[in-house]
Amino acid sequence: MKDKLQYFEIATLIYFFIRASFIGIGINCVLFYGQVDSWLSALFGMLIGIIPVCIYLKLSTIDTKKHIHEIINIVMGSFFGKIISFLLLVFVFSYSVVLFYDIINFISSEYLHKTPSYIIGAMILIPMIYLLTKGLRTMSRVSIILFIISIILYIFSIIGLIPAFDSTNLLPLLENGIKNPFIGALGFMSYTALPLFILLIIPREDVGEKKIGKKVIFTFLGVACITFLAITNVVGVLGIDLALLYQYPDYQMLRRIQVGGFIQRTESILAIQWLLCLFMMISFCLFYCLKTTTFLFGKKVEKIKVYFPYIFPILVLFLSRILWRNNTMFVNFTIKQFPIYTYIFLFGIPILILIIYYIRKLKRKLCS
């Protein structure tokens, strides 16, 4: 039991995944489509997000002793299984590149204007590489510490924003019908529920508690509620017109917080909560890549796998600097294109695997 993860450690990872993806890039997607009804998009997205979460839970029970790629091999066969696993590896690695660009861009634009982006990236990589060399156990323990810090800062920010909240900014309700809020809800789900697929790299049996299904669903709903409050505050405090002008509206919203009327610039401290979430999610995405690469190539990478914790982060830094020529291209990509890829890889593929699993299971019953 000592070597197994406690459920609280899994819950903290769920928190980091949802918060990191949404606050940085997902919130712009929901605001773009949902407009003044973005808070409704978050509410709808939270409810329909239960669907992929349940799919992931079902996938994890096909064989509780194996991680997702071993399960894919069981269902799809070795040849097609490895092709699918490789495609998922490429996508998750791309996800880490997107998030890494976002964290560097945020730090560069808000704090270190004159510091080269490679220097900023290198400072982030050092602790990230350390975590990757230590493995999942150390990563999960660090996540608990960072979670406590993050949640305290979040509670402080919510309380501080109460005086600045204006409920009239949430009106008129459904002025342009239900279509836009629904598209916004799909965007919300793509950046909150779907990234949880990456956690399937942890075999179900590696978690100390056996029956965690309901706990995972309630944890998702709880963290999604926190995210729902975040976007409601953005629209309620800034108004939709102003919120759409900023790439990081959540950060700009925090500028409205003052303590006692004399302590200002608290947003710099409160923004740490999001940076911690980004740091943990990128680290875990790279852990997923390390484990998947080792699984796919086996003995072929036996001699060099010790260098993977250094190679993957450096590649992420390099690619994040060359893939987008400017910030406008990056924002357009994360709003209009990246959610589609997320649905293909993190929703379409899991559904396909589950359908084939049940078809084969039914055939075995009919033949017996």
Short mmCIF file of C-alpha atoms in Angstrom, two decimals:
data_model
loop_
_atom_site.label_atom_id
_atom_site.label_comp_id
_atom_site.label_asym_id
_atom_site.label_seq_id
_atom_site.Cartn_x
_atom_site.Cartn_y
_atom_site.Cartn_z
CA MET A 1 0.00 0.00 0.00
CA LYS A 2 2.93 2.33 0.66
CA ASP A 3 3.93 2.20 -3.02
CA LYS A 4 0.42 3.01 -4.19
CA LEU A 5 -0.91 6.49 -4.80
CA GLN A 6 -3.51 7.82 -2.43
CA TYR A 7 -6.67 9.16 -4.02
CA PHE A 8 -5.96 12.66 -2.71
CA GLU A 9 -2.84 12.70 -4.90
CA ILE A 10 -4.95 11.79 -7.93
CA ALA A 11 -7.46 14.50 -6.97
CA THR A 12 -4.72 17.15 -6.90
CA LEU A 13 -3.59 16.10 -10.38
CA ILE A 14 -7.19 16.41 -11.62
CA TYR A 15 -7.26 19.92 -10.14
CA PHE A 16 -4.02 20.92 -11.88
CA PHE A 17 -5.09 19.48 -15.23
CA ILE A 18 -8.42 21.29 -15.33
CA ARG A 19 -7.13 24.61 -14.03
CA ALA A 20 -3.96 24.67 -16.15
CA SER A 21 -5.67 23.98 -19.47
CA PHE A 22 -8.62 26.24 -18.88
CA ILE A 23 -7.27 29.40 -17.26
CA GLY A 24 -4.45 29.79 -19.76
CA ILE A 25 -5.99 28.94 -23.13
CA GLY A 26 -9.45 27.45 -22.57
CA ILE A 27 -11.01 30.57 -21.09
CA ASN A 28 -10.41 32.51 -24.32
CA CYS A 29 -12.14 29.75 -26.30
CA VAL A 30 -15.24 29.84 -24.07
CA LEU A 31 -15.39 33.65 -24.05
CA PHE A 32 -15.01 33.78 -27.85
CA TYR A 33 -17.98 31.48 -28.48
CA GLY A 34 -20.11 31.94 -25.37
CA GLN A 35 -19.82 35.75 -25.22
CA VAL A 36 -21.95 37.18 -22.39
CA ASP A 37 -23.39 33.69 -21.80
CA SER A 38 -19.96 32.23 -21.16
CA TRP A 39 -20.97 31.35 -17.61
CA LEU A 40 -23.78 29.22 -19.10
CA SER A 41 -21.25 27.58 -21.40
CA ALA A 42 -19.19 26.66 -18.35
CA LEU A 43 -22.26 25.25 -16.60
CA PHE A 44 -23.32 23.16 -19.61
CA GLY A 45 -19.73 22.08 -20.27
CA MET A 46 -19.34 20.94 -16.68
CA LEU A 47 -22.42 18.69 -16.98
CA ILE A 48 -21.61 17.14 -20.36
CA GLY A 49 -17.99 16.75 -19.25
CA ILE A 50 -19.14 13.86 -17.07
CA ILE A 51 -19.50 11.78 -20.28
CA PRO A 52 -15.78 11.58 -21.21
CA VAL A 53 -14.85 11.17 -17.53
CA CYS A 54 -17.11 8.09 -17.35
CA ILE A 55 -15.58 6.78 -20.60
CA TYR A 56 -12.07 7.12 -19.15
CA LEU A 57 -13.12 5.37 -15.96
CA LYS A 58 -14.55 2.48 -17.98
CA LEU A 59 -11.38 2.19 -20.04
CA SER A 60 -9.31 1.97 -16.87
CA THR A 61 -11.35 -1.03 -15.66
CA ILE A 62 -10.73 -3.18 -18.77
CA ASP A 63 -7.54 -4.31 -17.03
CA THR A 64 -6.80 -2.57 -13.75
CA LYS A 65 -3.18 -3.77 -13.71
CA LYS A 66 -2.29 -2.07 -16.99
CA HIS A 67 -1.93 1.52 -18.17
CA ILE A 68 -3.87 2.89 -21.13
CA HIS A 69 -1.45 1.82 -23.87
CA GLU A 70 -1.35 -1.76 -22.66
CA ILE A 71 -5.16 -1.69 -22.61
CA ILE A 72 -5.21 -0.32 -26.18
CA ASN A 73 -2.97 -3.22 -27.25
CA ILE A 74 -5.36 -5.70 -25.64
CA VAL A 75 -8.38 -4.25 -27.45
CA MET A 76 -6.89 -3.25 -30.80
CA GLY A 77 -4.10 -5.77 -31.17
CA SER A 78 -0.37 -5.09 -31.16
CA PHE A 79 -0.08 -3.51 -34.63
CA PHE A 80 -3.04 -1.11 -34.56
CA GLY A 81 -2.59 -0.60 -30.82
CA LYS A 82 0.91 0.75 -31.24
CA ILE A 83 -0.17 3.03 -34.08
CA ILE A 84 -2.90 4.53 -31.90
CA SER A 85 -0.55 4.82 -28.92
CA PHE A 86 2.01 6.60 -31.09
CA LEU A 87 -0.60 9.08 -32.34
CA LEU A 88 -1.66 9.76 -28.75
CA LEU A 89 1.98 10.24 -27.79
CA VAL A 90 2.43 12.85 -30.54
CA PHE A 91 -0.73 14.66 -29.46
CA VAL A 92 0.10 14.75 -25.74
CA PHE A 93 3.60 15.96 -26.56
CA SER A 94 2.01 18.68 -28.74
CA TYR A 95 -0.26 19.57 -25.82
CA SER A 96 2.78 20.12 -23.62
CA VAL A 97 4.29 22.37 -26.32
CA VAL A 98 1.10 24.48 -26.40
CA LEU A 99 1.08 24.84 -22.62
CA PHE A 100 4.79 25.62 -22.50
CA TYR A 101 4.37 28.41 -25.04
CA ASP A 102 1.55 29.78 -22.93
CA ILE A 103 3.51 29.82 -19.66
CA ILE A 104 6.55 31.46 -21.29
CA ASN A 105 4.39 34.03 -23.06
CA PHE A 106 2.56 34.90 -19.85
CA ILE A 107 5.73 35.38 -17.82
CA SER A 108 7.39 37.32 -20.62
CA SER A 109 4.45 39.65 -21.28
CA GLU A 110 3.52 40.36 -17.68
CA TYR A 111 6.81 40.26 -15.75
CA LEU A 112 10.08 39.74 -17.67
CA HIS A 113 9.63 41.90 -20.76
CA LYS A 114 13.30 42.18 -21.63
CA THR A 115 14.36 38.64 -20.71
CA PRO A 116 14.91 36.26 -23.68
CA SER A 117 12.22 33.59 -23.87
CA TYR A 118 14.81 30.80 -23.91
CA ILE A 119 16.14 32.00 -20.56
CA ILE A 120 12.63 31.99 -19.08
CA GLY A 121 12.03 28.52 -20.49
CA ALA A 122 15.32 27.21 -19.11
CA MET A 123 14.39 28.41 -15.61
CA ILE A 124 11.13 26.48 -15.84
CA LEU A 125 12.83 23.37 -17.25
CA ILE A 126 15.28 22.91 -14.39
CA PRO A 127 12.73 21.91 -11.68
CA MET A 128 10.67 20.11 -14.35
CA ILE A 129 13.61 17.91 -15.34
CA TYR A 130 14.28 17.19 -11.68
CA LEU A 131 10.70 15.94 -11.21
CA LEU A 132 10.90 13.76 -14.31
CA THR A 133 14.11 12.12 -13.13
CA LYS A 134 12.50 11.31 -9.77
CA GLY A 135 9.35 9.77 -11.25
CA LEU A 136 5.65 9.61 -10.45
CA ARG A 137 5.98 9.13 -6.71
CA THR A 138 7.88 12.38 -6.16
CA MET A 139 5.63 14.17 -8.66
CA SER A 140 2.49 13.17 -6.76
CA ARG A 141 3.92 14.34 -3.44
CA VAL A 142 4.96 17.67 -4.90
CA SER A 143 1.45 18.05 -6.33
CA ILE A 144 -0.02 17.94 -2.81
CA ILE A 145 2.22 20.76 -1.59
CA LEU A 146 1.56 22.91 -4.66
CA PHE A 147 -2.17 22.18 -4.44
CA ILE A 148 -2.37 23.54 -0.89
CA ILE A 149 -0.59 26.73 -1.94
CA SER A 150 -2.76 27.08 -5.05
CA ILE A 151 -6.11 26.56 -3.33
CA ILE A 152 -5.28 29.08 -0.58
CA LEU A 153 -4.44 31.71 -3.20
CA TYR A 154 -7.60 30.85 -5.13
CA ILE A 155 -9.85 31.28 -2.08
CA PHE A 156 -8.17 34.61 -1.32
CA SER A 157 -8.76 35.82 -4.90
CA ILE A 158 -12.45 34.81 -4.87
CA ILE A 159 -13.06 36.69 -1.62
CA GLY A 160 -11.15 39.73 -2.89
CA LEU A 161 -13.24 39.94 -6.07
CA ILE A 162 -16.64 40.05 -4.35
CA PRO A 163 -16.77 43.91 -4.16
CA ALA A 164 -15.86 44.23 -7.87
CA PHE A 165 -18.47 41.75 -9.15
CA ASP A 166 -21.39 43.26 -11.11
CA SER A 167 -24.20 40.79 -11.89
CA THR A 168 -25.60 43.06 -14.65
CA ASN A 169 -22.55 42.13 -16.75
CA LEU A 170 -24.06 38.64 -17.08
CA LEU A 171 -27.12 39.99 -18.89
CA PRO A 172 -28.92 39.78 -21.27
CA LEU A 173 -29.45 36.03 -20.96
CA LEU A 174 -29.39 34.02 -24.22
CA GLU A 175 -29.68 37.15 -26.33
CA ASN A 176 -28.52 35.26 -29.44
CA GLY A 177 -30.06 31.88 -28.61
CA ILE A 178 -28.57 28.65 -27.30
CA LYS A 179 -26.16 27.93 -30.19
CA ASN A 180 -23.21 30.04 -29.05
CA PRO A 181 -23.36 28.95 -25.37
CA PHE A 182 -23.49 25.32 -26.56
CA ILE A 183 -20.40 25.74 -28.76
CA GLY A 184 -18.73 27.44 -25.80
CA ALA A 185 -19.69 24.42 -23.66
CA LEU A 186 -17.90 22.13 -26.10
CA GLY A 187 -14.86 24.39 -25.80
CA PHE A 188 -15.12 24.21 -22.01
CA MET A 189 -15.21 20.42 -22.11
CA SER A 190 -12.23 20.24 -24.48
CA TYR A 191 -10.04 22.11 -22.00
CA THR A 192 -11.32 20.61 -18.74
CA ALA A 193 -12.66 17.05 -19.01
CA LEU A 194 -10.78 15.75 -22.08
CA PRO A 195 -7.20 16.35 -20.81
CA LEU A 196 -7.96 13.96 -17.92
CA PHE A 197 -7.39 11.13 -20.41
CA ILE A 198 -3.65 11.65 -19.85
CA LEU A 199 -4.03 10.41 -16.28
CA LEU A 200 -4.84 6.94 -17.65
CA ILE A 201 -1.09 6.39 -17.95
CA ILE A 202 -1.42 5.49 -14.26
CA PRO A 203 -2.81 1.92 -13.94
CA ARG A 204 -6.00 1.73 -11.87
CA GLU A 205 -4.37 -0.73 -9.47
CA ASP A 206 -1.61 1.75 -8.64
CA VAL A 207 -4.19 3.79 -6.71
CA GLY A 208 -4.59 2.62 -3.11
CA GLU A 209 -8.39 2.82 -3.12
CA LYS A 210 -10.24 0.32 -5.29
CA LYS A 211 -13.59 2.04 -5.86
CA ILE A 212 -12.68 5.51 -7.06
CA GLY A 213 -15.21 5.98 -9.87
CA LYS A 214 -17.68 8.14 -7.97
CA LYS A 215 -14.86 10.04 -6.29
CA VAL A 216 -13.32 10.94 -9.66
CA ILE A 217 -16.68 12.21 -10.95
CA PHE A 218 -17.30 14.29 -7.83
CA THR A 219 -13.73 15.63 -7.94
CA PHE A 220 -14.20 16.63 -11.58
CA LEU A 221 -17.47 18.38 -10.78
CA GLY A 222 -15.88 20.14 -7.79
CA VAL A 223 -12.91 21.46 -9.77
CA ALA A 224 -15.20 22.31 -12.70
CA CYS A 225 -17.30 24.39 -10.29
CA ILE A 226 -14.15 26.29 -9.33
CA THR A 227 -13.53 26.91 -13.03
CA PHE A 228 -17.16 27.90 -13.52
CA LEU A 229 -16.75 30.51 -10.76
CA ALA A 230 -13.58 31.77 -12.46
CA ILE A 231 -15.22 32.50 -15.81
CA THR A 232 -18.34 33.90 -14.10
CA ASN A 233 -16.10 36.30 -12.22
CA VAL A 234 -14.26 37.29 -15.39
CA VAL A 235 -17.50 38.28 -17.13
CA GLY A 236 -19.03 39.73 -13.96
CA VAL A 237 -15.99 41.84 -13.05
CA LEU A 238 -14.64 42.90 -16.46
CA GLY A 239 -17.69 42.64 -18.69
CA ILE A 240 -17.58 40.61 -21.90
CA ASP A 241 -16.29 43.42 -24.14
CA LEU A 242 -13.27 44.08 -21.94
CA ALA A 243 -12.67 40.38 -21.25
CA LEU A 244 -12.39 39.65 -24.97
CA LEU A 245 -9.64 42.26 -25.36
CA TYR A 246 -7.21 40.44 -23.05
CA GLN A 247 -5.32 37.22 -23.71
CA TYR A 248 -5.23 36.58 -19.96
CA PRO A 249 -8.53 38.02 -18.68
CA ASP A 250 -8.31 36.06 -15.44
CA TYR A 251 -5.03 37.79 -14.61
CA GLN A 252 -6.38 41.21 -15.56
CA MET A 253 -9.38 40.56 -13.33
CA LEU A 254 -7.07 39.98 -10.37
CA ARG A 255 -5.79 43.55 -10.77
CA ARG A 256 -9.11 44.69 -9.30
CA ILE A 257 -8.25 43.15 -5.93
CA GLN A 258 -7.00 45.45 -3.20
CA VAL A 259 -6.40 44.58 0.42
CA GLY A 260 -7.45 47.25 2.88
CA GLY A 261 -7.31 49.85 0.13
CA PHE A 262 -3.53 50.15 0.27
CA ILE A 263 -2.00 46.77 -0.67
CA GLN A 264 -2.08 46.60 -4.47
CA ARG A 265 -0.55 44.46 -7.24
CA THR A 266 -1.81 41.34 -5.46
CA GLU A 267 -2.43 39.79 -8.90
CA SER A 268 1.29 39.00 -9.15
CA ILE A 269 1.03 36.78 -6.07
CA LEU A 270 -2.35 35.29 -6.97
CA ALA A 271 -1.22 34.43 -10.51
CA ILE A 272 1.12 31.89 -8.91
CA GLN A 273 -1.86 29.54 -8.56
CA TRP A 274 -2.18 29.27 -12.34
CA LEU A 275 1.58 29.00 -12.92
CA LEU A 276 1.74 26.12 -10.44
CA CYS A 277 -1.07 24.35 -12.28
CA LEU A 278 0.69 24.82 -15.63
CA PHE A 279 3.99 23.58 -14.22
CA MET A 280 2.42 20.39 -12.85
CA MET A 281 0.41 19.62 -15.98
CA ILE A 282 3.34 20.08 -18.35
CA SER A 283 5.48 17.90 -16.07
CA PHE A 284 2.86 15.15 -16.10
CA CYS A 285 2.35 15.38 -19.88
CA LEU A 286 6.08 14.83 -20.29
CA PHE A 287 5.94 11.94 -17.82
CA TYR A 288 3.22 10.44 -20.03
CA CYS A 289 5.52 10.87 -23.05
CA LEU A 290 8.45 9.21 -21.28
CA LYS A 291 6.42 6.21 -20.21
CA THR A 292 4.69 5.84 -23.59
CA THR A 293 7.95 6.05 -25.53
CA THR A 294 9.51 3.39 -23.32
CA PHE A 295 6.46 1.16 -23.80
CA LEU A 296 6.35 1.58 -27.60
CA PHE A 297 10.02 1.10 -28.36
CA GLY A 298 11.09 -1.15 -25.47
CA LYS A 299 14.61 -2.50 -25.81
CA LYS A 300 15.35 -0.19 -28.75
CA VAL A 301 15.57 2.78 -26.37
CA GLU A 302 16.92 0.92 -23.36
CA LYS A 303 20.34 2.58 -23.57
CA ILE A 304 19.06 6.12 -24.07
CA LYS A 305 15.87 6.23 -21.97
CA VAL A 306 17.86 7.63 -19.05
CA TYR A 307 18.27 10.80 -21.14
CA PHE A 308 14.54 11.16 -21.92
CA PRO A 309 13.84 13.43 -18.89
CA TYR A 310 16.31 15.88 -20.47
CA ILE A 311 15.53 15.39 -24.17
CA PHE A 312 11.75 15.83 -24.05
CA PRO A 313 11.71 19.11 -22.05
CA ILE A 314 14.41 20.63 -24.28
CA LEU A 315 12.43 19.65 -27.38
CA VAL A 316 9.31 21.22 -25.87
CA LEU A 317 11.15 24.47 -25.24
CA PHE A 318 12.62 24.55 -28.75
CA LEU A 319 9.33 23.73 -30.54
CA SER A 320 7.35 26.21 -28.47
CA ARG A 321 9.63 28.95 -29.77
CA ILE A 322 9.43 28.12 -33.49
CA LEU A 323 5.88 26.83 -34.16
CA TRP A 324 4.09 30.17 -33.82
CA ARG A 325 5.52 33.30 -35.42
CA ASN A 326 3.46 35.60 -33.22
CA ASN A 327 1.02 35.56 -30.34
CA THR A 328 -2.02 36.22 -32.54
CA MET A 329 -1.42 32.99 -34.45
CA PHE A 330 -1.17 31.09 -31.17
CA VAL A 331 -4.43 32.52 -29.79
CA ASN A 332 -6.31 31.76 -33.01
CA PHE A 333 -4.93 28.22 -32.98
CA THR A 334 -6.00 27.52 -29.40
CA ILE A 335 -9.48 28.96 -29.96
CA LYS A 336 -10.42 27.58 -33.38
CA GLN A 337 -8.23 24.57 -34.20
CA PHE A 338 -6.74 22.94 -31.13
CA PRO A 339 -10.12 22.01 -29.53
CA ILE A 340 -10.92 20.00 -32.69
CA TYR A 341 -7.70 17.99 -32.32
CA THR A 342 -8.49 17.50 -28.66
CA TYR A 343 -11.85 15.95 -29.54
CA ILE A 344 -10.31 13.69 -32.17
CA PHE A 345 -7.55 12.30 -29.97
CA LEU A 346 -8.92 12.49 -26.43
CA PHE A 347 -12.60 11.79 -27.14
CA GLY A 348 -12.89 10.07 -30.53
CA ILE A 349 -10.13 7.50 -29.97
CA PRO A 350 -11.30 6.48 -26.45
CA ILE A 351 -14.87 6.04 -27.74
CA LEU A 352 -13.58 3.93 -30.66
CA ILE A 353 -11.57 1.71 -28.31
CA LEU A 354 -14.53 1.25 -25.98
CA ILE A 355 -16.91 0.41 -28.85
CA ILE A 356 -14.51 -2.20 -30.28
CA TYR A 357 -14.01 -3.65 -26.79
CA TYR A 358 -17.75 -4.15 -26.31
CA ILE A 359 -18.22 -5.54 -29.85
CA ARG A 360 -15.52 -8.14 -29.25
CA LYS A 361 -16.92 -8.91 -25.82
CA LEU A 362 -20.37 -9.46 -27.35
CA LYS A 363 -18.93 -11.72 -30.06
CA ARG A 364 -17.22 -13.87 -27.45
CA LYS A 365 -20.51 -14.26 -25.59
CA LEU A 366 -22.36 -15.23 -28.77
CA CYS A 367 -19.69 -17.74 -29.75
CA SER A 368 -19.54 -19.38 -26.31
#
